[in-house]
Coordinates of C-alpha atoms in Angstrom, one line a residue:
M1 CA 130.9 112.9 80.1
P2 CA 127.6 112.7 82.2
E3 CA 127.9 112.7 85.9
T4 CA 127.5 109.2 87.2
G5 CA 127.2 107.4 90.4
S6 CA 126.6 103.9 91.8
E7 CA 125.6 101.0 89.5
A8 CA 122.0 99.6 89.7
G9 CA 120.9 96.7 87.5
G10 CA 124.1 96.9 85.4
V11 CA 123.4 100.6 84.6
R12 CA 125.3 103.4 86.2
E13 CA 123.1 105.9 88.0
V14 CA 123.3 109.4 86.9
K15 CA 124.0 111.2 90.1
S16 CA 122.5 114.6 89.1
A17 CA 119.3 112.9 88.0
A18 CA 119.1 111.0 91.3
R19 CA 119.7 114.1 93.3
T20 CA 116.9 115.9 91.5
V21 CA 114.4 113.1 92.1
E22 CA 115.5 112.8 95.8
L23 CA 114.9 116.6 96.1
L24 CA 111.5 116.4 94.6
E25 CA 110.5 113.4 96.7
L26 CA 111.7 115.3 99.8
L27 CA 109.7 118.4 99.0
A28 CA 106.5 116.4 98.2
A29 CA 106.9 114.3 101.5
R30 CA 107.0 117.6 103.4
G31 CA 103.4 118.6 102.1
D32 CA 102.5 122.0 103.4
R33 CA 105.8 122.4 105.3
P34 CA 108.0 124.4 103.1
A35 CA 111.8 123.9 103.5
R36 CA 114.8 126.3 103.7
L37 CA 117.9 125.9 101.5
Q38 CA 120.1 124.7 104.5
E39 CA 117.6 122.1 105.6
L40 CA 117.5 120.6 102.0
A41 CA 121.2 120.7 101.7
D42 CA 121.7 118.9 105.0
E43 CA 119.0 116.4 104.4
L44 CA 120.4 115.3 101.0
G45 CA 124.0 115.8 102.1
V46 CA 125.0 118.2 99.2
P47 CA 126.8 121.5 99.2
R48 CA 124.6 124.6 99.7
S49 CA 125.8 126.1 96.5
S50 CA 124.8 123.0 94.6
M51 CA 121.4 122.7 96.1
Y52 CA 120.7 126.4 95.3
A53 CA 121.6 126.0 91.7
L54 CA 119.4 122.9 91.5
L55 CA 116.5 124.7 93.2
Q56 CA 116.8 127.6 90.8
T57 CA 116.8 125.3 87.8
L58 CA 113.6 123.5 89.1
I59 CA 111.8 126.7 90.0
S60 CA 112.4 128.0 86.3
R61 CA 110.8 124.8 85.1
G62 CA 107.9 124.8 87.5
W63 CA 108.9 121.7 89.5
V64 CA 109.7 123.8 92.6
R65 CA 108.1 127.0 94.0
T66 CA 109.5 129.6 96.3
D67 CA 107.9 132.3 98.5
V68 CA 108.2 136.0 97.8
T69 CA 111.4 136.2 99.9
G70 CA 113.0 133.4 98.0
S71 CA 114.0 131.7 101.2
L72 CA 111.3 128.8 101.4
Y73 CA 110.8 126.1 98.9
G74 CA 108.0 123.6 98.2
I75 CA 106.8 121.3 95.4
G76 CA 105.7 123.0 92.2
I77 CA 102.7 122.9 89.9
H78 CA 104.4 120.7 87.4
A79 CA 104.5 117.9 89.9
L80 CA 100.6 118.0 90.0
L81 CA 100.4 118.1 86.2
T82 CA 102.7 115.0 85.9
G83 CA 100.7 113.2 88.6
T84 CA 97.4 113.9 86.8
S85 CA 98.9 112.5 83.6
Y86 CA 99.8 109.4 85.4
L87 CA 96.3 108.9 86.6
D88 CA 94.7 109.8 83.3
S89 CA 97.0 107.4 81.4
D90 CA 96.5 104.4 83.6
P91 CA 93.9 101.9 82.2
R92 CA 93.4 100.2 85.6
V93 CA 92.6 103.5 87.3
R94 CA 90.1 104.5 84.5
A95 CA 88.5 101.1 84.7
V96 CA 88.0 101.2 88.5
R97 CA 86.7 104.8 88.8
P98 CA 83.1 104.0 87.8
Y99 CA 83.0 101.1 90.4
L100 CA 84.2 103.5 93.2
D101 CA 81.2 105.6 92.3
E102 CA 78.8 102.7 92.4
A103 CA 80.1 101.6 95.9
S104 CA 80.0 105.1 97.3
V105 CA 76.4 105.5 96.2
A106 CA 75.3 102.0 97.5
L107 CA 77.1 102.4 100.8
G108 CA 77.2 106.1 101.5
E109 CA 80.7 105.8 102.7
T110 CA 84.3 106.9 101.5
I111 CA 85.7 104.5 98.9
H112 CA 89.5 104.3 97.9
M113 CA 91.7 102.8 95.3
G114 CA 95.4 102.4 96.1
R115 CA 98.6 100.8 94.7
L116 CA 101.5 99.2 96.5
D117 CA 104.6 101.2 96.2
G118 CA 107.5 99.8 98.2
R119 CA 106.6 100.0 101.9
D120 CA 103.7 102.4 101.2
V121 CA 100.3 102.5 99.5
A122 CA 99.7 105.5 97.1
Y123 CA 96.1 106.6 96.9
L124 CA 95.1 106.8 93.2
A125 CA 91.3 107.5 93.5
T126 CA 88.8 108.5 96.1
R127 CA 85.0 108.9 96.4
E128 CA 84.2 110.8 99.6
S129 CA 81.2 110.1 101.7
H130 CA 78.8 113.0 102.1
E131 CA 78.3 112.1 105.7
Y132 CA 82.0 112.3 106.7
L133 CA 84.1 114.7 104.5
R134 CA 87.9 114.9 104.9
T135 CA 89.6 118.3 104.9
I136 CA 92.6 116.8 103.0
L137 CA 92.2 115.1 99.6
R138 CA 93.7 111.6 99.8
V139 CA 94.6 111.2 96.1
G140 CA 98.4 111.3 95.6
R141 CA 99.1 110.8 99.3
R142 CA 100.8 107.7 100.7
L143 CA 100.2 105.6 103.9
P144 CA 102.5 102.8 105.3
A145 CA 101.1 99.6 104.0
H146 CA 101.1 97.9 107.5
V147 CA 98.6 100.4 108.9
G148 CA 95.7 100.6 106.5
A149 CA 93.1 98.3 105.0
L150 CA 94.4 98.9 101.4
G151 CA 98.1 98.0 102.3
K152 CA 97.2 94.9 104.5
A153 CA 95.0 93.6 101.7
L154 CA 98.0 93.8 99.4
L155 CA 100.6 92.5 101.9
A156 CA 98.3 89.5 102.5
Q157 CA 98.8 88.6 98.8
R158 CA 102.5 88.1 99.4
P159 CA 104.5 85.6 101.6
D160 CA 105.4 86.8 105.0
E161 CA 109.1 86.6 104.0
E162 CA 108.5 89.7 101.9
L163 CA 107.1 91.8 104.8
P164 CA 108.9 95.2 105.3
E165 CA 111.6 95.1 107.8
E166 CA 111.0 96.6 111.2
P167 CA 110.6 99.1 112.7
Y168 CA 107.0 99.8 111.8
E169 CA 105.7 103.3 112.4
A170 CA 102.8 103.6 114.8
L171 CA 100.2 106.0 113.5
T172 CA 97.7 105.2 116.4
P173 CA 97.9 103.1 119.5
N174 CA 96.2 100.3 117.5
T175 CA 98.9 100.2 114.8
R176 CA 100.6 96.8 114.6
T177 CA 104.3 97.6 115.0
T178 CA 106.0 94.1 114.8
R179 CA 106.3 91.6 112.0
E180 CA 104.9 88.9 114.3
S181 CA 101.8 90.9 115.0
L182 CA 101.3 91.9 111.3
A183 CA 101.9 88.3 110.1
S184 CA 99.3 87.0 112.5
D185 CA 96.8 89.6 111.2
L186 CA 97.7 88.8 107.4
A187 CA 96.9 85.1 108.2
L188 CA 93.4 86.0 109.2
I189 CA 93.0 88.3 106.2
R190 CA 93.9 85.4 103.8
A191 CA 91.4 83.1 105.4
R192 CA 88.7 85.9 105.4
G193 CA 89.3 87.2 102.0
Y194 CA 89.6 90.8 102.9
S195 CA 91.4 93.1 105.4
I196 CA 90.1 95.1 108.4
D197 CA 91.8 98.2 109.8
R198 CA 90.3 99.0 113.2
E199 CA 91.6 102.5 113.9
E200 CA 95.1 101.4 113.0
G201 CA 95.7 104.3 110.6
V202 CA 93.3 106.9 111.8
L203 CA 91.6 107.0 115.2
G204 CA 87.8 106.8 114.8
I205 CA 88.0 105.2 111.4
V206 CA 87.5 101.5 110.4
G207 CA 88.5 100.4 106.9
F208 CA 87.7 97.2 104.9
G209 CA 90.2 96.4 102.1
F210 CA 89.9 94.1 99.0
A211 CA 92.9 93.3 96.8
L212 CA 92.2 93.5 93.1
R213 CA 93.5 90.2 91.8
Y214 CA 94.0 91.1 88.1
D215 CA 97.7 91.0 88.8
V216 CA 99.6 88.2 90.6
P217 CA 100.5 89.3 93.3
A218 CA 98.0 92.1 93.4
Q219 CA 99.3 95.6 93.1
D220 CA 96.0 97.5 93.5
A221 CA 93.3 97.4 96.2
I222 CA 89.9 99.1 97.0
S223 CA 88.7 99.9 100.4
C224 CA 85.7 101.3 102.3
S225 CA 86.3 103.7 105.3
V226 CA 83.7 104.1 107.9
P227 CA 83.5 106.2 111.1
V228 CA 83.3 104.0 114.2
A229 CA 80.3 105.8 115.3
R230 CA 78.4 104.8 112.3
L231 CA 79.6 101.2 112.1
T232 CA 76.9 98.6 113.2
A233 CA 77.2 94.9 112.8
E234 CA 74.5 95.1 110.0
H235 CA 76.3 97.9 108.3
E236 CA 79.6 96.0 108.3
E237 CA 77.9 93.0 106.8
R238 CA 76.4 95.1 104.0
I239 CA 79.8 96.8 103.4
V240 CA 81.5 93.5 102.9
A241 CA 78.9 92.2 100.6
V242 CA 78.8 95.2 98.4
M243 CA 82.6 95.5 98.3
R244 CA 83.0 91.9 97.4
E245 CA 80.5 92.4 94.5
I246 CA 82.4 95.4 93.4
R247 CA 85.7 93.7 93.4
A248 CA 84.1 90.9 91.3
K249 CA 82.9 93.4 88.7
I250 CA 86.3 95.3 88.5
E251 CA 88.2 92.0 88.2
A252 CA 85.8 90.7 85.5
G253 CA 86.2 94.0 83.5
A254 CA 89.8 94.8 84.0
P255 CA 91.9 95.6 81.0
A256 CA 93.7 92.6 79.7
A257 CA 97.5 92.6 79.8
G258 CA 97.7 91.7 76.1
G259 CA 97.7 94.6 73.7
A260 CA 98.5 97.1 76.4
V261 CA 101.6 98.5 78.0
D262 CA 102.7 96.2 80.7
W263 CA 104.1 98.8 83.2
R264 CA 106.5 97.9 85.9

């Protein structure tokens, strides 16, 4: 008999599978901070012996890696291979990539594509500015939807009743940390047609986000990130004009739902 747990959507959850996913998500969220066995056991609330056995299984399969002492654990290379497969197999990501290049060349700034995933936005593609290079690659990383241009553009496509519950994490002193403040900003975004993140996610960076409306409600968005020191009124006006044009091109050429897998 398979090990089962709570019911979800009429299907009983397989507890061992859920525990494996939770462990991988925990290790992925830690980034470059490896974890010790006891930390992982405590975090997931499982016996140390069970956690050790699960880790060893995942190490043998390449999903988890350990250091030379065998005491520190991090996400393994197979997570990267699977993530790359996700990006390569997604028709929307493939369709958007050339337009990110076009926007980056036209504006000389960093351009992103992201997808809403629960309370967060996952970065699916990035074209970095030659003027402002990040030391950390964005693709595959997540940012709370309420703090960035991508996320706010997507939240504005939904009724305020669907906003995430508080508390809202503050990443900078400018982050909107209440539903009331966020809802007020989303009303402006709906009227304006795009979002603006003025140093709410990263100090020194302003973002302009545009929902891609080939889905209803939109699941994907594109954005342009600009250092505050380089953002003039004229440059902001050009960014908005170019990004609106890029969005129109993407939406006009987006793969139709018919004949393709409708992923959920």
